[in-house]
Amino acid sequence: MSTIAGAKWCGFSMKQYKHLECKKQGDTHTCSNGHTFVWCEDENGETNDHPVCSGVSAYPTWFQEQDGAYVMDHEGYKEEE
């Protein structure tokens, strides 16, 4: 499964979150297809210290976990997921 980095001020991140039917469960956001969604920035630009948030230049950005590290898989909105 993927981990998606998003920003609450970004329209494409909000659209991706809704498209994937993500919901908050405790401290995480889980999507209907098993992906995890991480809000890297809130509405005011305050940042999250989650590892996927480091160095993200576009939202949403998709990551795959490989050998304990997050590797960027795709930058931008994905329609097919």
PDB file of N, CA and C in Angstrom:
ATOM      1  N   MET A   1       0.821  -1.180   0.000  1.00  0.00           N
ATOM      2  CA  MET A   1       0.000   0.000   0.000  1.00  0.00           C
ATOM      3  C   MET A   1       0.869   1.250   0.000  1.00  0.00           C
ATOM      4  N   SER A   2       0.310   2.313  -0.472  1.00  0.00           N
ATOM      5  CA  SER A   2       1.018   3.590  -0.560  1.00  0.00           C
ATOM      6  C   SER A   2       0.737   4.470   0.648  1.00  0.00           C
ATOM      7  N   THR A   3       1.641   5.405   0.859  1.00  0.00           N
ATOM      8  CA  THR A   3       1.428   6.497   1.793  1.00  0.00           C
ATOM      9  C   THR A   3       1.407   7.768   0.967  1.00  0.00           C
ATOM     10  N   ILE A   4       0.376   8.573   1.160  1.00  0.00           N
ATOM     11  CA  ILE A   4       0.197   9.783   0.373  1.00  0.00           C
ATOM     12  C   ILE A   4       0.431  10.993   1.257  1.00  0.00           C
ATOM     13  N   ALA A   5       1.279  11.902   0.795  1.00  0.00           N
ATOM     14  CA  ALA A   5       1.554  13.142   1.505  1.00  0.00           C
ATOM     15  C   ALA A   5       0.683  14.234   0.892  1.00  0.00           C
ATOM     16  N   GLY A   6      -0.075  14.932   1.739  1.00  0.00           N
ATOM     17  CA  GLY A   6      -0.936  15.996   1.252  1.00  0.00           C
ATOM     18  C   GLY A   6      -0.841  17.242   2.110  1.00  0.00           C
ATOM     19  N   ALA A   7      -1.435  18.315   1.622  1.00  0.00           N
ATOM     20  CA  ALA A   7      -1.508  19.575   2.362  1.00  0.00           C
ATOM     21  C   ALA A   7      -2.963  20.022   2.364  1.00  0.00           C
ATOM     22  N   LYS A   8      -3.473  20.420   3.531  1.00  0.00           N
ATOM     23  CA  LYS A   8      -4.885  20.797   3.630  1.00  0.00           C
ATOM     24  C   LYS A   8      -5.223  22.052   2.842  1.00  0.00           C
ATOM     25  N   TRP A   9      -4.250  22.884   2.533  1.00  0.00           N
ATOM     26  CA  TRP A   9      -4.502  24.093   1.743  1.00  0.00           C
ATOM     27  C   TRP A   9      -4.508  23.810   0.241  1.00  0.00           C
ATOM     28  N   CYS A  10      -4.137  22.585  -0.149  1.00  0.00           N
ATOM     29  CA  CYS A  10      -4.020  22.199  -1.564  1.00  0.00           C
ATOM     30  C   CYS A  10      -5.312  21.542  -2.047  1.00  0.00           C
ATOM     31  N   GLY A  11      -5.919  22.124  -3.042  1.00  0.00           N
ATOM     32  CA  GLY A  11      -7.157  21.580  -3.597  1.00  0.00           C
ATOM     33  C   GLY A  11      -7.020  20.167  -4.131  1.00  0.00           C
ATOM     34  N   PHE A  12      -5.889  19.845  -4.772  1.00  0.00           N
ATOM     35  CA  PHE A  12      -5.689  18.491  -5.300  1.00  0.00           C
ATOM     36  C   PHE A  12      -5.532  17.477  -4.174  1.00  0.00           C
ATOM     37  N   SER A  13      -4.908  17.869  -3.055  1.00  0.00           N
ATOM     38  CA  SER A  13      -4.796  16.965  -1.904  1.00  0.00           C
ATOM     39  C   SER A  13      -6.178  16.669  -1.332  1.00  0.00           C
ATOM     40  N   MET A  14      -6.999  17.715  -1.177  1.00  0.00           N
ATOM     41  CA  MET A  14      -8.353  17.534  -0.650  1.00  0.00           C
ATOM     42  C   MET A  14      -9.171  16.639  -1.584  1.00  0.00           C
ATOM     43  N   LYS A  15      -9.031  16.852  -2.902  1.00  0.00           N
ATOM     44  CA  LYS A  15      -9.743  16.035  -3.885  1.00  0.00           C
ATOM     45  C   LYS A  15      -9.286  14.573  -3.804  1.00  0.00           C
ATOM     46  N   GLN A  16      -7.956  14.343  -3.654  1.00  0.00           N
ATOM     47  CA  GLN A  16      -7.429  12.979  -3.557  1.00  0.00           C
ATOM     48  C   GLN A  16      -7.957  12.294  -2.303  1.00  0.00           C
ATOM     49  N   TYR A  17      -7.955  13.011  -1.173  1.00  0.00           N
ATOM     50  CA  TYR A  17      -8.438  12.485   0.106  1.00  0.00           C
ATOM     51  C   TYR A  17      -9.890  12.025  -0.022  1.00  0.00           C
ATOM     52  N   LYS A  18     -10.715  12.850  -0.650  1.00  0.00           N
ATOM     53  CA  LYS A  18     -12.133  12.493  -0.839  1.00  0.00           C
ATOM     54  C   LYS A  18     -12.300  11.357  -1.841  1.00  0.00           C
ATOM     55  N   HIS A  19     -11.535  11.403  -2.935  1.00  0.00           N
ATOM     56  CA  HIS A  19     -11.618  10.368  -3.968  1.00  0.00           C
ATOM     57  C   HIS A  19     -11.288   8.984  -3.399  1.00  0.00           C
ATOM     58  N   LEU A  20     -10.307   8.932  -2.497  1.00  0.00           N
ATOM     59  CA  LEU A  20      -9.896   7.662  -1.903  1.00  0.00           C
ATOM     60  C   LEU A  20     -10.725   7.283  -0.675  1.00  0.00           C
ATOM     61  N   GLU A  21     -11.702   8.129  -0.340  1.00  0.00           N
ATOM     62  CA  GLU A  21     -12.594   7.891   0.805  1.00  0.00           C
ATOM     63  C   GLU A  21     -11.792   7.664   2.087  1.00  0.00           C
ATOM     64  N   CYS A  22     -10.865   8.579   2.348  1.00  0.00           N
ATOM     65  CA  CYS A  22     -10.023   8.488   3.543  1.00  0.00           C
ATOM     66  C   CYS A  22     -10.780   9.011   4.762  1.00  0.00           C
ATOM     67  N   LYS A  23     -10.444   8.457   5.920  1.00  0.00           N
ATOM     68  CA  LYS A  23     -11.067   8.856   7.178  1.00  0.00           C
ATOM     69  C   LYS A  23     -10.026   8.825   8.276  1.00  0.00           C
ATOM     70  N   LYS A  24     -10.188   9.703   9.227  1.00  0.00           N
ATOM     71  CA  LYS A  24      -9.283   9.740  10.374  1.00  0.00           C
ATOM     72  C   LYS A  24      -9.605   8.584  11.309  1.00  0.00           C
ATOM     73  N   GLN A  25      -8.557   7.857  11.689  1.00  0.00           N
ATOM     74  CA  GLN A  25      -8.679   6.753  12.644  1.00  0.00           C
ATOM     75  C   GLN A  25      -7.542   6.909  13.638  1.00  0.00           C
ATOM     76  N   GLY A  26      -7.839   7.476  14.798  1.00  0.00           N
ATOM     77  CA  GLY A  26      -6.793   7.763  15.776  1.00  0.00           C
ATOM     78  C   GLY A  26      -5.919   8.891  15.265  1.00  0.00           C
ATOM     79  N   ASP A  27      -4.624   8.652  15.218  1.00  0.00           N
ATOM     80  CA  ASP A  27      -3.683   9.658  14.734  1.00  0.00           C
ATOM     81  C   ASP A  27      -3.394   9.539  13.246  1.00  0.00           C
ATOM     82  N   THR A  28      -3.988   8.555  12.581  1.00  0.00           N
ATOM     83  CA  THR A  28      -3.716   8.343  11.163  1.00  0.00           C
ATOM     84  C   THR A  28      -4.988   8.532  10.335  1.00  0.00           C
ATOM     85  N   HIS A  29      -4.792   8.620   9.041  1.00  0.00           N
ATOM     86  CA  HIS A  29      -5.900   8.700   8.092  1.00  0.00           C
ATOM     87  C   HIS A  29      -5.771   7.503   7.157  1.00  0.00           C
ATOM     88  N   THR A  30      -6.771   6.637   7.176  1.00  0.00           N
ATOM     89  CA  THR A  30      -6.760   5.431   6.363  1.00  0.00           C
ATOM     90  C   THR A  30      -7.794   5.570   5.264  1.00  0.00           C
ATOM     91  N   CYS A  31      -7.421   5.125   4.072  1.00  0.00           N
ATOM     92  CA  CYS A  31      -8.306   5.229   2.916  1.00  0.00           C
ATOM     93  C   CYS A  31      -8.993   3.888   2.668  1.00  0.00           C
ATOM     94  N   SER A  32     -10.095   3.918   1.929  1.00  0.00           N
ATOM     95  CA  SER A  32     -10.914   2.721   1.715  1.00  0.00           C
ATOM     96  C   SER A  32     -10.147   1.589   1.041  1.00  0.00           C
ATOM     97  N   ASN A  33      -9.109   1.911   0.284  1.00  0.00           N
ATOM     98  CA  ASN A  33      -8.334   0.883  -0.408  1.00  0.00           C
ATOM     99  C   ASN A  33      -7.075   0.483   0.355  1.00  0.00           C
ATOM    100  N   GLY A  34      -6.924   0.933   1.612  1.00  0.00           N
ATOM    101  CA  GLY A  34      -5.796   0.541   2.441  1.00  0.00           C
ATOM    102  C   GLY A  34      -4.622   1.494   2.454  1.00  0.00           C
ATOM    103  N   HIS A  35      -4.638   2.513   1.605  1.00  0.00           N
ATOM    104  CA  HIS A  35      -3.567   3.503   1.604  1.00  0.00           C
ATOM    105  C   HIS A  35      -3.638   4.345   2.877  1.00  0.00           C
ATOM    106  N   THR A  36      -2.515   4.941   3.243  1.00  0.00           N
ATOM    107  CA  THR A  36      -2.451   5.853   4.375  1.00  0.00           C
ATOM    108  C   THR A  36      -2.250   7.264   3.842  1.00  0.00           C
ATOM    109  N   PHE A  37      -2.999   8.215   4.387  1.00  0.00           N
ATOM    110  CA  PHE A  37      -2.897   9.613   3.967  1.00  0.00           C
ATOM    111  C   PHE A  37      -2.301  10.416   5.115  1.00  0.00           C
ATOM    112  N   VAL A  38      -1.262  11.193   4.837  1.00  0.00           N
ATOM    113  CA  VAL A  38      -0.593  12.021   5.845  1.00  0.00           C
ATOM    114  C   VAL A  38      -0.748  13.488   5.467  1.00  0.00           C
ATOM    115  N   TRP A  39      -1.299  14.265   6.386  1.00  0.00           N
ATOM    116  CA  TRP A  39      -1.383  15.705   6.163  1.00  0.00           C
ATOM    117  C   TRP A  39      -0.058  16.329   6.577  1.00  0.00           C
ATOM    118  N   CYS A  40       0.754  16.736   5.595  1.00  0.00           N
ATOM    119  CA  CYS A  40       2.071  17.314   5.874  1.00  0.00           C
ATOM    120  C   CYS A  40       1.980  18.786   6.259  1.00  0.00           C
ATOM    121  N   GLU A  41       0.946  19.457   5.780  1.00  0.00           N
ATOM    122  CA  GLU A  41       0.733  20.861   6.133  1.00  0.00           C
ATOM    123  C   GLU A  41      -0.747  21.088   6.387  1.00  0.00           C
ATOM    124  N   ASP A  42      -1.029  21.891   7.425  1.00  0.00           N
ATOM    125  CA  ASP A  42      -2.422  22.224   7.699  1.00  0.00           C
ATOM    126  C   ASP A  42      -2.821  23.461   6.895  1.00  0.00           C
ATOM    127  N   GLU A  43      -3.993  23.987   7.169  1.00  0.00           N
ATOM    128  CA  GLU A  43      -4.514  25.133   6.429  1.00  0.00           C
ATOM    129  C   GLU A  43      -3.619  26.365   6.542  1.00  0.00           C
ATOM    130  N   ASN A  44      -2.854  26.465   7.631  1.00  0.00           N
ATOM    131  CA  ASN A  44      -1.998  27.626   7.880  1.00  0.00           C
ATOM    132  C   ASN A  44      -0.546  27.384   7.493  1.00  0.00           C
ATOM    133  N   GLY A  45      -0.240  26.234   6.891  1.00  0.00           N
ATOM    134  CA  GLY A  45       1.120  25.920   6.492  1.00  0.00           C
ATOM    135  C   GLY A  45       1.972  25.327   7.598  1.00  0.00           C
ATOM    136  N   GLU A  46       1.357  25.045   8.769  1.00  0.00           N
ATOM    137  CA  GLU A  46       2.088  24.384   9.854  1.00  0.00           C
ATOM    138  C   GLU A  46       2.418  22.966   9.412  1.00  0.00           C
ATOM    139  N   THR A  47       3.644  22.534   9.659  1.00  0.00           N
ATOM    140  CA  THR A  47       4.111  21.266   9.113  1.00  0.00           C
ATOM    141  C   THR A  47       4.059  20.115  10.104  1.00  0.00           C
ATOM    142  N   ASN A  48       4.014  18.922   9.549  1.00  0.00           N
ATOM    143  CA  ASN A  48       3.994  17.656  10.266  1.00  0.00           C
ATOM    144  C   ASN A  48       5.404  17.061  10.152  1.00  0.00           C
ATOM    145  N   ASP A  49       5.867  16.365  11.185  1.00  0.00           N
ATOM    146  CA  ASP A  49       7.216  15.798  11.146  1.00  0.00           C
ATOM    147  C   ASP A  49       7.262  14.350  10.649  1.00  0.00           C
ATOM    148  N   HIS A  50       6.203  13.867  10.026  1.00  0.00           N
ATOM    149  CA  HIS A  50       6.193  12.507   9.475  1.00  0.00           C
ATOM    150  C   HIS A  50       7.289  12.389   8.407  1.00  0.00           C
ATOM    151  N   PRO A  51       7.973  11.256   8.320  1.00  0.00           N
ATOM    152  CA  PRO A  51       9.074  11.087   7.351  1.00  0.00           C
ATOM    153  C   PRO A  51       8.709  11.379   5.890  1.00  0.00           C
ATOM    154  N   VAL A  52       7.479  11.111   5.461  1.00  0.00           N
ATOM    155  CA  VAL A  52       7.134  11.380   4.054  1.00  0.00           C
ATOM    156  C   VAL A  52       7.058  12.874   3.755  1.00  0.00           C
ATOM    157  N   CYS A  53       6.951  13.688   4.782  1.00  0.00           N
ATOM    158  CA  CYS A  53       6.790  15.128   4.583  1.00  0.00           C
ATOM    159  C   CYS A  53       8.104  15.834   4.274  1.00  0.00           C
ATOM    160  N   SER A  54       9.203  15.200   4.551  1.00  0.00           N
ATOM    161  CA  SER A  54      10.507  15.815   4.337  1.00  0.00           C
ATOM    162  C   SER A  54      10.821  15.943   2.852  1.00  0.00           C
ATOM    163  N   GLY A  55      10.988  17.142   2.388  1.00  0.00           N
ATOM    164  CA  GLY A  55      11.402  17.371   1.011  1.00  0.00           C
ATOM    165  C   GLY A  55      10.331  17.243  -0.049  1.00  0.00           C
ATOM    166  N   VAL A  56       9.063  17.177   0.336  1.00  0.00           N
ATOM    167  CA  VAL A  56       7.991  17.093  -0.658  1.00  0.00           C
ATOM    168  C   VAL A  56       7.876  18.447  -1.365  1.00  0.00           C
ATOM    169  N   SER A  57       7.857  18.420  -2.690  1.00  0.00           N
ATOM    170  CA  SER A  57       7.775  19.676  -3.439  1.00  0.00           C
ATOM    171  C   SER A  57       6.436  19.866  -4.143  1.00  0.00           C
ATOM    172  N   ALA A  58       5.592  18.839  -4.143  1.00  0.00           N
ATOM    173  CA  ALA A  58       4.278  18.932  -4.782  1.00  0.00           C
ATOM    174  C   ALA A  58       3.303  18.059  -4.008  1.00  0.00           C
ATOM    175  N   TYR A  59       2.069  18.497  -3.949  1.00  0.00           N
ATOM    176  CA  TYR A  59       1.022  17.733  -3.251  1.00  0.00           C
ATOM    177  C   TYR A  59      -0.080  17.384  -4.221  1.00  0.00           C
ATOM    178  N   PRO A  60      -0.688  16.210  -4.061  1.00  0.00           N
ATOM    179  CA  PRO A  60      -0.233  15.100  -3.231  1.00  0.00           C
ATOM    180  C   PRO A  60       0.968  14.402  -3.856  1.00  0.00           C
ATOM    181  N   THR A  61       1.759  13.737  -3.020  1.00  0.00           N
ATOM    182  CA  THR A  61       2.878  12.918  -3.476  1.00  0.00           C
ATOM    183  C   THR A  61       2.703  11.527  -2.878  1.00  0.00           C
ATOM    184  N   TRP A  62       2.862  10.526  -3.724  1.00  0.00           N
ATOM    185  CA  TRP A  62       2.671   9.125  -3.337  1.00  0.00           C
ATOM    186  C   TRP A  62       4.018   8.465  -3.061  1.00  0.00           C
ATOM    187  N   PHE A  63       4.072   7.654  -2.000  1.00  0.00           N
ATOM    188  CA  PHE A  63       5.290   6.959  -1.602  1.00  0.00           C
ATOM    189  C   PHE A  63       5.006   5.467  -1.417  1.00  0.00           C
ATOM    190  N   GLN A  64       6.019   4.660  -1.681  1.00  0.00           N
ATOM    191  CA  GLN A  64       6.015   3.236  -1.365  1.00  0.00           C
ATOM    192  C   GLN A  64       7.090   3.020  -0.305  1.00  0.00           C
ATOM    193  N   GLU A  65       6.825   2.140   0.658  1.00  0.00           N
ATOM    194  CA  GLU A  65       7.828   1.837   1.659  1.00  0.00           C
ATOM    195  C   GLU A  65       8.699   0.688   1.152  1.00  0.00           C
ATOM    196  N   GLN A  66      10.016   0.914   1.141  1.00  0.00           N
ATOM    197  CA  GLN A  66      10.967  -0.090   0.685  1.00  0.00           C
ATOM    198  C   GLN A  66      12.129  -0.135   1.664  1.00  0.00           C
ATOM    199  N   ASP A  67      12.352  -1.284   2.254  1.00  0.00           N
ATOM    200  CA  ASP A  67      13.452  -1.483   3.197  1.00  0.00           C
ATOM    201  C   ASP A  67      13.446  -0.431   4.307  1.00  0.00           C
ATOM    202  N   GLY A  68      12.272  -0.111   4.826  1.00  0.00           N
ATOM    203  CA  GLY A  68      12.146   0.832   5.934  1.00  0.00           C
ATOM    204  C   GLY A  68      12.235   2.293   5.551  1.00  0.00           C
ATOM    205  N   ALA A  69      12.342   2.591   4.260  1.00  0.00           N
ATOM    206  CA  ALA A  69      12.410   3.981   3.799  1.00  0.00           C
ATOM    207  C   ALA A  69      11.233   4.263   2.870  1.00  0.00           C
ATOM    208  N   TYR A  70      10.849   5.524   2.795  1.00  0.00           N
ATOM    209  CA  TYR A  70       9.784   5.931   1.885  1.00  0.00           C
ATOM    210  C   TYR A  70      10.411   6.402   0.573  1.00  0.00           C
ATOM    211  N   VAL A  71       9.971   5.792  -0.526  1.00  0.00           N
ATOM    212  CA  VAL A  71      10.488   6.120  -1.851  1.00  0.00           C
ATOM    213  C   VAL A  71       9.348   6.729  -2.656  1.00  0.00           C
ATOM    214  N   MET A  72       9.597   7.914  -3.238  1.00  0.00           N
ATOM    215  CA  MET A  72       8.560   8.583  -4.014  1.00  0.00           C
ATOM    216  C   MET A  72       8.162   7.723  -5.207  1.00  0.00           C
ATOM    217  N   ASP A  73       6.854   7.576  -5.379  1.00  0.00           N
ATOM    218  CA  ASP A  73       6.293   6.765  -6.455  1.00  0.00           C
ATOM    219  C   ASP A  73       5.633   7.637  -7.521  1.00  0.00           C
ATOM    220  N   HIS A  74       4.979   8.721  -7.081  1.00  0.00           N
ATOM    221  CA  HIS A  74       4.230   9.549  -8.025  1.00  0.00           C
ATOM    222  C   HIS A  74       3.969  10.918  -7.405  1.00  0.00           C
ATOM    223  N   GLU A  75       4.188  11.985  -8.175  1.00  0.00           N
ATOM    224  CA  GLU A  75       3.819  13.325  -7.732  1.00  0.00           C
ATOM    225  C   GLU A  75       2.528  13.716  -8.421  1.00  0.00           C
ATOM    226  N   GLY A  76       1.555  14.170  -7.637  1.00  0.00           N
ATOM    227  CA  GLY A  76       0.313  14.650  -8.189  1.00  0.00           C
ATOM    228  C   GLY A  76      -0.870  13.735  -7.950  1.00  0.00           C
ATOM    229  N   TYR A  77      -2.016  14.220  -8.339  1.00  0.00           N
ATOM    230  CA  TYR A  77      -3.286  13.514  -8.177  1.00  0.00           C
ATOM    231  C   TYR A  77      -3.295  12.246  -9.017  1.00  0.00           C
ATOM    232  N   LYS A  78      -3.853  11.145  -8.477  1.00  0.00           N
ATOM    233  CA  LYS A  78      -3.991   9.902  -9.226  1.00  0.00           C
ATOM    234  C   LYS A  78      -5.471   9.538  -9.316  1.00  0.00           C
ATOM    235  N   GLU A  79      -5.953   9.440 -10.515  1.00  0.00           N
ATOM    236  CA  GLU A  79      -7.369   9.131 -10.761  1.00  0.00           C
ATOM    237  C   GLU A  79      -7.663   7.652 -10.570  1.00  0.00           C
ATOM    238  N   GLU A  80      -6.730   6.777 -10.921  1.00  0.00           N
ATOM    239  CA  GLU A  80      -7.007   5.341 -10.974  1.00  0.00           C
ATOM    240  C   GLU A  80      -6.940   4.605  -9.648  1.00  0.00           C
ATOM    241  N   GLU A  81      -6.475   5.208  -8.593  1.00  0.00           N
ATOM    242  CA  GLU A  81      -6.328   4.490  -7.325  1.00  0.00           C
ATOM    243  C   GLU A  81      -7.649   4.348  -6.605  1.00  0.00           C
TER     244      GLU A  81
END
